[in-house]
mmCIF file of C-alpha atoms in Angstrom:
data_model
loop_
_atom_site.group_PDB
_atom_site.id
_atom_site.type_symbol
_atom_site.label_atom_id
_atom_site.label_comp_id
_atom_site.label_asym_id
_atom_site.label_seq_id
_atom_site.Cartn_x
_atom_site.Cartn_y
_atom_site.Cartn_z
ATOM 1 C CA UNK A 539 -0.008 0.037 -0.001
ATOM 2 C CA UNK A 540 1.503 3.272 -1.074
ATOM 3 C CA UNK A 541 0.544 6.868 -1.764
ATOM 4 C CA UNK A 542 -0.702 6.889 -5.345
ATOM 5 C CA UNK A 543 1.139 9.005 -7.907
ATOM 6 C CA UNK A 544 1.357 9.671 -11.618
ATOM 7 C CA UNK A 545 2.603 6.177 -12.255
ATOM 8 C CA UNK A 546 -0.719 4.738 -11.065
ATOM 9 C CA UNK A 547 -2.941 6.703 -13.466
ATOM 10 C CA UNK A 548 -3.164 3.697 -15.940
ATOM 11 C CA UNK A 549 -5.224 1.945 -13.221
ATOM 12 C CA UNK A 550 -7.935 4.645 -13.004
ATOM 13 C CA UNK A 551 -10.390 2.963 -15.358
ATOM 14 C CA UNK A 552 -10.030 -0.346 -13.519
ATOM 15 C CA UNK A 553 -10.537 1.374 -10.149
ATOM 16 C CA UNK A 554 -13.692 3.117 -11.266
ATOM 17 C CA UNK A 555 -15.062 -0.081 -12.892
ATOM 18 C CA UNK A 556 -14.351 -1.980 -9.651
ATOM 19 C CA UNK A 557 -16.189 0.645 -7.623
ATOM 20 C CA UNK A 558 -19.176 0.626 -9.970
ATOM 21 C CA UNK A 559 -19.415 -3.130 -10.062
ATOM 22 C CA UNK A 560 -19.255 -3.384 -6.225
ATOM 23 C CA UNK A 561 -22.139 -0.880 -5.939
ATOM 24 C CA UNK A 562 -24.213 -2.887 -8.361
ATOM 25 C CA UNK A 563 -23.423 -6.150 -6.551
ATOM 26 C CA UNK A 564 -24.478 -4.608 -3.225
ATOM 27 C CA UNK A 565 -27.482 -2.840 -4.753
ATOM 28 C CA UNK A 566 -26.326 0.452 -3.144
ATOM 29 C CA UNK A 567 -25.897 3.926 -4.425
ATOM 30 C CA UNK A 568 -22.475 5.528 -4.970
ATOM 31 C CA UNK A 569 -21.496 8.948 -6.205
ATOM 32 C CA UNK A 570 -19.740 8.536 -9.571
ATOM 33 C CA UNK A 571 -16.440 10.134 -10.150
ATOM 34 C CA UNK A 572 -14.905 10.867 -13.530
ATOM 35 C CA UNK A 573 -11.497 9.438 -14.540
ATOM 36 C CA UNK A 574 -9.729 12.805 -14.554
ATOM 37 C CA UNK A 575 -10.927 13.549 -10.980
ATOM 38 C CA UNK A 576 -9.402 10.315 -9.705
ATOM 39 C CA UNK A 577 -6.210 10.856 -11.794
ATOM 40 C CA UNK A 578 -5.875 14.326 -10.311
ATOM 41 C CA UNK A 579 -6.091 12.831 -6.716
ATOM 42 C CA UNK A 580 -3.178 10.572 -7.684
ATOM 43 C CA UNK A 581 -1.189 13.503 -9.068
ATOM 44 C CA UNK A 582 -1.752 15.506 -5.831
ATOM 45 C CA UNK A 583 -0.703 12.634 -3.585
ATOM 46 C CA UNK A 584 -4.285 12.434 -2.091
ATOM 47 C CA UNK A 585 -4.868 8.781 -2.714
ATOM 48 C CA UNK A 586 -3.516 5.362 -1.683
ATOM 49 C CA UNK A 587 -3.361 2.291 -3.801
ATOM 50 C CA UNK A 588 -2.689 -1.329 -2.943
ATOM 51 C CA UNK A 589 -0.705 -3.188 -5.545
ATOM 52 C CA UNK A 590 0.146 -6.884 -5.954
ATOM 53 C CA UNK A 591 3.122 -6.593 -8.176
ATOM 54 C CA UNK A 592 1.766 -4.814 -11.240
ATOM 55 C CA UNK A 593 -1.856 -5.718 -10.434
ATOM 56 C CA UNK A 594 -4.303 -3.249 -8.771
ATOM 57 C CA UNK A 595 -5.742 -4.662 -5.610
ATOM 58 C CA UNK A 596 -7.339 -1.711 -3.731
ATOM 59 C CA UNK A 597 -7.716 2.020 -3.511
ATOM 60 C CA UNK A 598 -9.079 5.060 -1.580
ATOM 61 C CA UNK A 599 -8.653 8.831 -1.859
ATOM 62 C CA UNK A 600 -8.951 12.039 0.254
ATOM 63 C CA UNK A 601 -11.275 14.966 -0.407
ATOM 64 C CA UNK A 602 -11.001 18.259 1.461
ATOM 65 C CA UNK A 603 -13.928 20.504 2.312
ATOM 66 C CA UNK A 604 -14.441 23.858 4.064
ATOM 67 C CA UNK A 605 -10.860 25.025 3.607
ATOM 68 C CA UNK A 606 -9.402 22.004 5.367
ATOM 69 C CA UNK A 607 -11.842 21.790 8.307
ATOM 70 C CA UNK A 608 -13.283 18.539 6.966
ATOM 71 C CA UNK A 609 -11.740 15.663 5.063
ATOM 72 C CA UNK A 610 -13.593 12.757 3.472
ATOM 73 C CA UNK A 611 -12.081 9.362 2.804
ATOM 74 C CA UNK A 612 -13.755 8.187 -0.374
ATOM 75 C CA UNK A 613 -13.715 5.464 -3.002
ATOM 76 C CA UNK A 614 -12.538 2.668 -0.699
ATOM 77 C CA UNK A 615 -12.488 -0.408 -2.872
ATOM 78 C CA UNK A 616 -10.861 -3.806 -2.927
ATOM 79 C CA UNK A 617 -10.882 -6.040 -6.005
ATOM 80 C CA UNK A 618 -12.984 -9.185 -5.406
ATOM 81 C CA UNK A 619 -10.079 -11.565 -5.474
ATOM 82 C CA UNK A 620 -8.333 -9.649 -2.624
ATOM 83 C CA UNK A 621 -11.309 -9.392 -0.302
ATOM 84 C CA UNK A 622 -11.539 -11.083 3.095
ATOM 85 C CA UNK A 623 -7.870 -10.778 3.673
ATOM 86 C CA UNK A 624 -7.775 -7.589 5.816
ATOM 87 C CA UNK A 625 -6.681 -5.398 2.856
ATOM 88 C CA UNK A 626 -9.563 -2.963 3.173
ATOM 89 C CA UNK A 627 -8.703 -2.209 6.758
ATOM 90 C CA UNK A 628 -5.017 -1.693 5.822
ATOM 91 C CA UNK A 629 -6.059 0.687 3.056
ATOM 92 C CA UNK A 630 -8.509 2.480 5.371
ATOM 93 C CA UNK A 631 -5.850 2.852 8.063
ATOM 94 C CA UNK A 632 -3.333 4.286 5.538
ATOM 95 C CA UNK A 633 -5.851 6.735 4.055
ATOM 96 C CA UNK A 634 -6.707 8.039 7.582
ATOM 97 C CA UNK A 635 -3.005 8.459 8.203
ATOM 98 C CA UNK A 636 -2.534 10.346 4.904
ATOM 99 C CA UNK A 637 -5.582 12.502 5.783
ATOM 100 C CA UNK A 638 -3.937 13.439 9.069
ATOM 101 C CA UNK A 639 -0.595 14.132 7.456
ATOM 102 C CA UNK A 640 -2.156 16.461 4.839
ATOM 103 C CA UNK A 641 -4.792 18.048 7.096
ATOM 104 C CA UNK A 642 -3.754 17.491 10.730
ATOM 105 C CA UNK A 643 -6.622 19.443 12.346
ATOM 106 C CA UNK A 644 -9.444 18.316 10.053
ATOM 107 C CA UNK A 645 -12.414 16.258 11.112
ATOM 108 C CA UNK A 646 -12.428 13.151 8.921
ATOM 109 C CA UNK A 647 -15.713 11.674 7.740
ATOM 110 C CA UNK A 648 -16.876 8.656 5.850
ATOM 111 C CA UNK A 649 -20.193 7.915 4.191
ATOM 112 C CA UNK A 650 -21.068 4.266 3.760
ATOM 113 C CA UNK A 651 -23.868 1.743 3.237
ATOM 114 C CA UNK A 652 -21.528 -1.163 4.025
ATOM 115 C CA UNK A 653 -21.423 -2.924 7.422
ATOM 116 C CA UNK A 654 -17.712 -3.808 6.922
ATOM 117 C CA UNK A 655 -16.714 -0.187 6.464
ATOM 118 C CA UNK A 656 -18.866 0.827 9.489
ATOM 119 C CA UNK A 657 -17.017 -1.769 11.583
ATOM 120 C CA UNK A 658 -13.609 -0.595 10.370
ATOM 121 C CA UNK A 659 -14.534 3.072 11.036
ATOM 122 C CA UNK A 660 -15.670 2.203 14.561
ATOM 123 C CA UNK A 661 -12.442 0.383 15.219
ATOM 124 C CA UNK A 662 -10.546 3.455 14.039
ATOM 125 C CA UNK A 663 -12.393 5.826 16.350
ATOM 126 C CA UNK A 664 -15.175 7.122 14.090
ATOM 127 C CA UNK A 665 -18.618 7.639 15.524
ATOM 128 C CA UNK A 666 -21.954 7.737 13.670
ATOM 129 C CA UNK A 667 -23.347 11.292 13.252
ATOM 130 C CA UNK A 668 -26.195 13.007 11.455
ATOM 131 C CA UNK A 669 -25.434 14.592 8.101
ATOM 132 C CA UNK A 670 -25.821 18.111 9.563
ATOM 133 C CA UNK A 671 -22.622 17.543 11.532
ATOM 134 C CA UNK A 672 -20.709 17.221 8.279
ATOM 135 C CA UNK A 673 -19.445 19.913 5.965
ATOM 136 C CA UNK A 674 -21.960 22.422 4.510
ATOM 137 C CA UNK A 675 -19.701 22.932 1.482
ATOM 138 C CA UNK A 676 -21.906 23.002 -1.596
ATOM 139 C CA UNK A 677 -19.216 21.248 -3.649
ATOM 140 C CA UNK A 678 -19.433 18.201 -1.368
ATOM 141 C CA UNK A 679 -23.236 17.937 -1.704
ATOM 142 C CA UNK A 680 -22.985 18.369 -5.450
ATOM 143 C CA UNK A 681 -20.875 15.164 -5.457
ATOM 144 C CA UNK A 682 -23.873 13.262 -4.085
ATOM 145 C CA UNK A 683 -25.913 14.078 -7.149
ATOM 146 C CA UNK A 684 -24.481 11.076 -8.980
ATOM 147 C CA UNK A 685 -25.807 8.636 -6.339
ATOM 148 C CA UNK A 686 -29.041 6.701 -6.848
ATOM 149 C CA UNK A 687 -30.075 7.754 -3.319
ATOM 150 C CA UNK A 688 -29.715 11.513 -4.053
ATOM 151 C CA UNK A 689 -33.548 12.044 -4.092
ATOM 152 C CA UNK A 690 -33.819 10.672 -0.542
ATOM 153 C CA UNK A 691 -31.026 12.934 0.637
ATOM 154 C CA UNK A 692 -32.748 16.003 -0.850
ATOM 155 C CA UNK A 693 -36.145 14.999 0.485
ATOM 156 C CA UNK A 694 -34.653 14.805 3.927
ATOM 157 C CA UNK A 695 -33.088 18.242 3.726
ATOM 158 C CA UNK A 696 -29.568 16.821 3.568
ATOM 159 C CA UNK A 697 -29.880 15.625 7.171
ATOM 160 C CA UNK A 698 -30.468 11.901 6.487
ATOM 161 C CA UNK A 699 -29.810 9.348 3.743
ATOM 162 C CA UNK A 700 -29.465 5.628 3.242
ATOM 163 C CA UNK A 701 -25.716 6.145 3.866
ATOM 164 C CA UNK A 702 -24.386 6.177 7.415
ATOM 165 C CA UNK A 703 -22.259 9.241 8.164
ATOM 166 C CA UNK A 704 -19.314 8.586 10.511
ATOM 167 C CA UNK A 705 -16.930 11.215 11.873
ATOM 168 C CA UNK A 706 -13.404 11.054 13.324
ATOM 169 C CA UNK A 707 -12.608 14.200 15.302
ATOM 170 C CA UNK A 708 -8.842 14.386 16.024
ATOM 171 C CA UNK A 709 -9.523 16.707 18.960
ATOM 172 C CA UNK A 710 -11.190 13.732 20.771
ATOM 173 C CA UNK A 711 -8.211 11.483 20.059
ATOM 174 C CA UNK A 712 -5.191 13.659 20.811
ATOM 175 C CA UNK A 713 -3.666 10.947 22.933
ATOM 176 C CA UNK A 714 -4.281 8.351 20.252
ATOM 177 C CA UNK A 715 -2.373 7.938 17.046
ATOM 178 C CA UNK A 716 -4.064 6.144 14.214
#
């Protein structure tokens, strides 16, 4: 697992395809990202990738909101053949570390519909919160428009959705190091 860079850009299409297929398999919504957006995260050093030699195994990236007050860990995915080996937790741990390196005072949040991610987040010190405790940055909420659950989010005034919002506040964990 390493910080993704320019050399990993050839894997972007496979990453996005893997994310889309996982959402279909689970029957859940996911905000779609375009290839250039993910490639830019790699160029900026705001993503981590797990490789098995020259094969892509897993991925996640960092998004910053409200001028660094909030950071989201997004796009966590592990290829099917690498699942159930603890790789997702290793990627999640590394993306949280990278988030803290890049934005040391930011609150880190995660939106998920998956029980496994909720369990990992809890083990890392995240707590469930309502959506109104997250960023109010319009650009963040625009990203939700690509999700099949967007209508539910809008109908609930951006306070509730099918996703579970989880928040890691570094001020509550000053003695802990992730």
